[in-house]
Amino acid sequence: MEQRISLITLGVRDMEAQAAFFDAMGWQRVKTEDGVIAYDLPGQTLCLYPAADLARDIGVEAGAPGGFSGITLGYNVRDKSEVAAVLARVEPAGGRVLKPAGDVFWGGHHGYFADPEGHVWEVAHNPFSPLGRDGAFQWNGAS
């Protein structure tokens, strides 16, 4: 696993209100599919996604004490096979796999793990957002 974060995903209750905040702060949205609001940052992307849908995707309960916080860190890989390879290293390193590698309805492939402190990470291959040579991520593909 390279030393980088591709995505920071915030699970939010009110997508438009949260997006209106970032818009008012001068951030520019990038084109996305329905259900996701994204802002490209230098080398990574901040995504807004419905909190209940994100928790359901991970397979955890939203809002439970000591449970899912509503934030995921995303680590994107260059090839679909890398998702399972990264997840295979999680438990020997002291983490916990929350969702094994699998295909996603939007055409990608991903899985989730929790680090030893319980922070949730998504490992994903997004064929529509190829990484740059240096591993940089942008929502519609890095140049």
mmCIF file of C-alpha atoms in Angstrom:
data_model
loop_
_atom_site.group_PDB
_atom_site.id
_atom_site.type_symbol
_atom_site.label_atom_id
_atom_site.label_comp_id
_atom_site.label_asym_id
_atom_site.label_seq_id
_atom_site.Cartn_x
_atom_site.Cartn_y
_atom_site.Cartn_z
ATOM 1 C CA MET A 1 0.000 0.000 0.000
ATOM 2 C CA GLU A 2 1.519 3.297 -1.110
ATOM 3 C CA GLN A 3 1.618 6.159 1.398
ATOM 4 C CA ARG A 4 -1.325 8.294 0.191
ATOM 5 C CA ILE A 5 -5.052 8.921 0.583
ATOM 6 C CA SER A 6 -7.158 9.198 -2.585
ATOM 7 C CA LEU A 7 -10.554 10.142 -1.173
ATOM 8 C CA ILE A 8 -12.018 11.599 1.973
ATOM 9 C CA THR A 9 -15.709 10.710 2.034
ATOM 10 C CA LEU A 10 -18.057 12.467 4.434
ATOM 11 C CA GLY A 11 -21.331 10.683 5.102
ATOM 12 C CA VAL A 12 -23.841 13.518 5.430
ATOM 13 C CA ARG A 13 -27.528 13.781 6.339
ATOM 14 C CA ASP A 14 -28.318 16.770 4.085
ATOM 15 C CA MET A 15 -26.308 16.603 0.869
ATOM 16 C CA GLU A 16 -27.424 19.931 -0.581
ATOM 17 C CA ALA A 17 -26.929 21.890 2.652
ATOM 18 C CA GLN A 18 -23.436 20.463 3.072
ATOM 19 C CA ALA A 19 -22.593 21.152 -0.580
ATOM 20 C CA ALA A 20 -23.970 24.685 -0.295
ATOM 21 C CA PHE A 21 -21.470 25.291 2.510
ATOM 22 C CA PHE A 22 -18.478 24.227 0.403
ATOM 23 C CA ASP A 23 -19.856 26.117 -2.616
ATOM 24 C CA ALA A 24 -20.168 29.279 -0.496
ATOM 25 C CA MET A 25 -16.579 28.802 0.654
ATOM 26 C CA GLY A 26 -15.540 29.051 -2.999
ATOM 27 C CA TRP A 27 -14.940 25.359 -3.742
ATOM 28 C CA GLN A 28 -15.801 24.099 -7.230
ATOM 29 C CA ARG A 29 -17.745 20.866 -7.757
ATOM 30 C CA VAL A 30 -16.651 18.382 -10.386
ATOM 31 C CA LYS A 31 -19.025 16.459 -12.622
ATOM 32 C CA THR A 32 -20.215 13.259 -10.902
ATOM 33 C CA GLU A 33 -22.869 10.610 -11.239
ATOM 34 C CA ASP A 34 -26.101 11.008 -9.259
ATOM 35 C CA GLY A 35 -25.814 10.557 -5.511
ATOM 36 C CA VAL A 36 -22.262 11.880 -5.092
ATOM 37 C CA ILE A 37 -20.987 15.426 -4.753
ATOM 38 C CA ALA A 38 -17.234 15.793 -5.234
ATOM 39 C CA TYR A 39 -14.585 18.498 -4.980
ATOM 40 C CA ASP A 40 -11.127 17.782 -6.380
ATOM 41 C CA LEU A 41 -8.262 18.798 -4.097
ATOM 42 C CA PRO A 42 -4.555 18.689 -4.875
ATOM 43 C CA GLY A 43 -3.975 14.946 -5.366
ATOM 44 C CA GLN A 44 -7.225 13.768 -3.803
ATOM 45 C CA THR A 45 -10.975 14.376 -3.711
ATOM 46 C CA LEU A 46 -13.454 15.273 -0.980
ATOM 47 C CA CYS A 47 -16.767 13.447 -1.551
ATOM 48 C CA LEU A 48 -20.136 13.971 0.045
ATOM 49 C CA TYR A 49 -22.354 10.886 0.162
ATOM 50 C CA PRO A 50 -25.597 10.108 2.028
ATOM 51 C CA ALA A 51 -24.607 8.860 5.494
ATOM 52 C CA ALA A 52 -27.187 6.062 5.658
ATOM 53 C CA ASP A 53 -26.172 4.779 2.212
ATOM 54 C CA LEU A 54 -22.475 4.867 3.132
ATOM 55 C CA ALA A 55 -23.045 2.940 6.368
ATOM 56 C CA ARG A 56 -25.188 0.387 4.496
ATOM 57 C CA ASP A 57 -22.475 -0.019 1.841
ATOM 58 C CA ILE A 58 -19.846 -0.700 4.511
ATOM 59 C CA GLY A 59 -22.195 -3.047 6.376
ATOM 60 C CA VAL A 60 -22.233 -1.143 9.679
ATOM 61 C CA GLU A 61 -24.886 0.680 11.668
ATOM 62 C CA ALA A 62 -24.944 4.456 11.268
ATOM 63 C CA GLY A 63 -25.055 6.556 14.412
ATOM 64 C CA ALA A 64 -24.478 3.731 16.909
ATOM 65 C CA PRO A 65 -22.385 4.723 19.942
ATOM 66 C CA GLY A 66 -18.813 3.702 19.225
ATOM 67 C CA GLY A 67 -19.863 2.791 15.680
ATOM 68 C CA PHE A 68 -19.442 4.365 12.275
ATOM 69 C CA SER A 69 -18.418 8.031 12.452
ATOM 70 C CA GLY A 70 -19.631 8.997 8.982
ATOM 71 C CA ILE A 71 -16.145 9.472 7.517
ATOM 72 C CA THR A 72 -14.152 7.131 5.301
ATOM 73 C CA LEU A 73 -10.648 7.467 3.935
ATOM 74 C CA GLY A 74 -10.253 6.191 0.398
ATOM 75 C CA TYR A 75 -7.244 4.435 -1.052
ATOM 76 C CA ASN A 76 -7.589 3.917 -4.792
ATOM 77 C CA VAL A 77 -5.524 1.359 -6.671
ATOM 78 C CA ARG A 78 -4.495 1.030 -10.306
ATOM 79 C CA ASP A 79 -5.914 -2.460 -10.934
ATOM 80 C CA LYS A 80 -8.938 -4.397 -9.684
ATOM 81 C CA SER A 81 -6.754 -7.227 -8.334
ATOM 82 C CA GLU A 82 -4.952 -4.830 -5.995
ATOM 83 C CA VAL A 83 -8.092 -4.377 -3.847
ATOM 84 C CA ALA A 84 -7.960 -7.931 -2.497
ATOM 85 C CA ALA A 85 -4.162 -7.777 -2.188
ATOM 86 C CA VAL A 86 -4.339 -4.684 0.062
ATOM 87 C CA LEU A 87 -7.184 -6.157 2.135
ATOM 88 C CA ALA A 88 -5.152 -9.357 2.644
ATOM 89 C CA ARG A 89 -2.553 -7.298 4.536
ATOM 90 C CA VAL A 90 -5.064 -5.693 6.925
ATOM 91 C CA GLU A 91 -5.660 -8.381 9.553
ATOM 92 C CA PRO A 92 -1.997 -9.482 9.872
ATOM 93 C CA ALA A 93 -1.186 -5.794 10.449
ATOM 94 C CA GLY A 94 -3.757 -5.503 13.264
ATOM 95 C CA GLY A 95 -6.805 -4.124 11.418
ATOM 96 C CA ARG A 96 -10.161 -5.701 10.608
ATOM 97 C CA VAL A 97 -11.725 -6.281 7.182
ATOM 98 C CA LEU A 98 -15.288 -4.938 7.249
ATOM 99 C CA LYS A 99 -16.276 -5.817 3.680
ATOM 100 C CA PRO A 100 -14.247 -8.091 1.395
ATOM 101 C CA ALA A 101 -13.324 -7.091 -2.146
ATOM 102 C CA GLY A 102 -16.246 -7.149 -4.530
ATOM 103 C CA ASP A 103 -17.790 -5.500 -7.551
ATOM 104 C CA VAL A 104 -19.845 -2.333 -7.040
ATOM 105 C CA PHE A 105 -23.075 -1.349 -8.819
ATOM 106 C CA TRP A 106 -21.402 1.676 -10.453
ATOM 107 C CA GLY A 107 -18.770 -0.439 -12.203
ATOM 108 C CA GLY A 108 -15.886 -0.376 -9.766
ATOM 109 C CA HIS A 109 -14.473 -2.895 -7.295
ATOM 110 C CA HIS A 110 -13.901 -2.212 -3.595
ATOM 111 C CA GLY A 111 -13.776 -3.360 0.010
ATOM 112 C CA TYR A 112 -13.560 -1.731 3.447
ATOM 113 C CA PHE A 113 -11.370 -2.169 6.500
ATOM 114 C CA ALA A 114 -11.002 -0.615 9.934
ATOM 115 C CA ASP A 115 -7.573 0.312 11.224
ATOM 116 C CA PRO A 116 -6.691 -0.618 14.854
ATOM 117 C CA GLU A 117 -8.426 2.557 16.149
ATOM 118 C CA GLY A 118 -11.593 1.864 14.137
ATOM 119 C CA HIS A 119 -11.159 4.433 11.347
ATOM 120 C CA VAL A 120 -12.857 3.136 8.195
ATOM 121 C CA TRP A 121 -10.863 2.902 4.956
ATOM 122 C CA GLU A 122 -12.187 2.049 1.513
ATOM 123 C CA VAL A 123 -9.836 0.333 -0.932
ATOM 124 C CA ALA A 124 -11.171 0.834 -4.444
ATOM 125 C CA HIS A 125 -10.480 0.417 -8.112
ATOM 126 C CA ASN A 126 -12.436 2.967 -10.136
ATOM 127 C CA PRO A 127 -12.018 2.298 -13.860
ATOM 128 C CA PHE A 128 -13.511 5.742 -14.593
ATOM 129 C CA SER A 129 -10.910 7.615 -12.499
ATOM 130 C CA PRO A 130 -7.448 6.324 -13.453
ATOM 131 C CA LEU A 131 -4.648 7.365 -11.128
ATOM 132 C CA GLY A 132 -1.792 9.557 -12.233
ATOM 133 C CA ARG A 133 1.712 8.104 -12.532
ATOM 134 C CA ASP A 134 2.454 9.305 -8.993
ATOM 135 C CA GLY A 135 -0.756 7.811 -7.567
ATOM 136 C CA ALA A 136 -2.595 11.145 -7.620
ATOM 137 C CA PHE A 137 -6.382 10.897 -7.728
ATOM 138 C CA GLN A 138 -8.902 13.210 -9.354
ATOM 139 C CA TRP A 139 -12.603 12.359 -9.646
ATOM 140 C CA ASN A 140 -12.643 12.094 -13.450
ATOM 141 C CA GLY A 141 -9.081 10.778 -13.764
ATOM 142 C CA ALA A 142 -5.701 12.320 -13.051
ATOM 143 C CA SER A 143 -3.615 13.707 -15.866
#
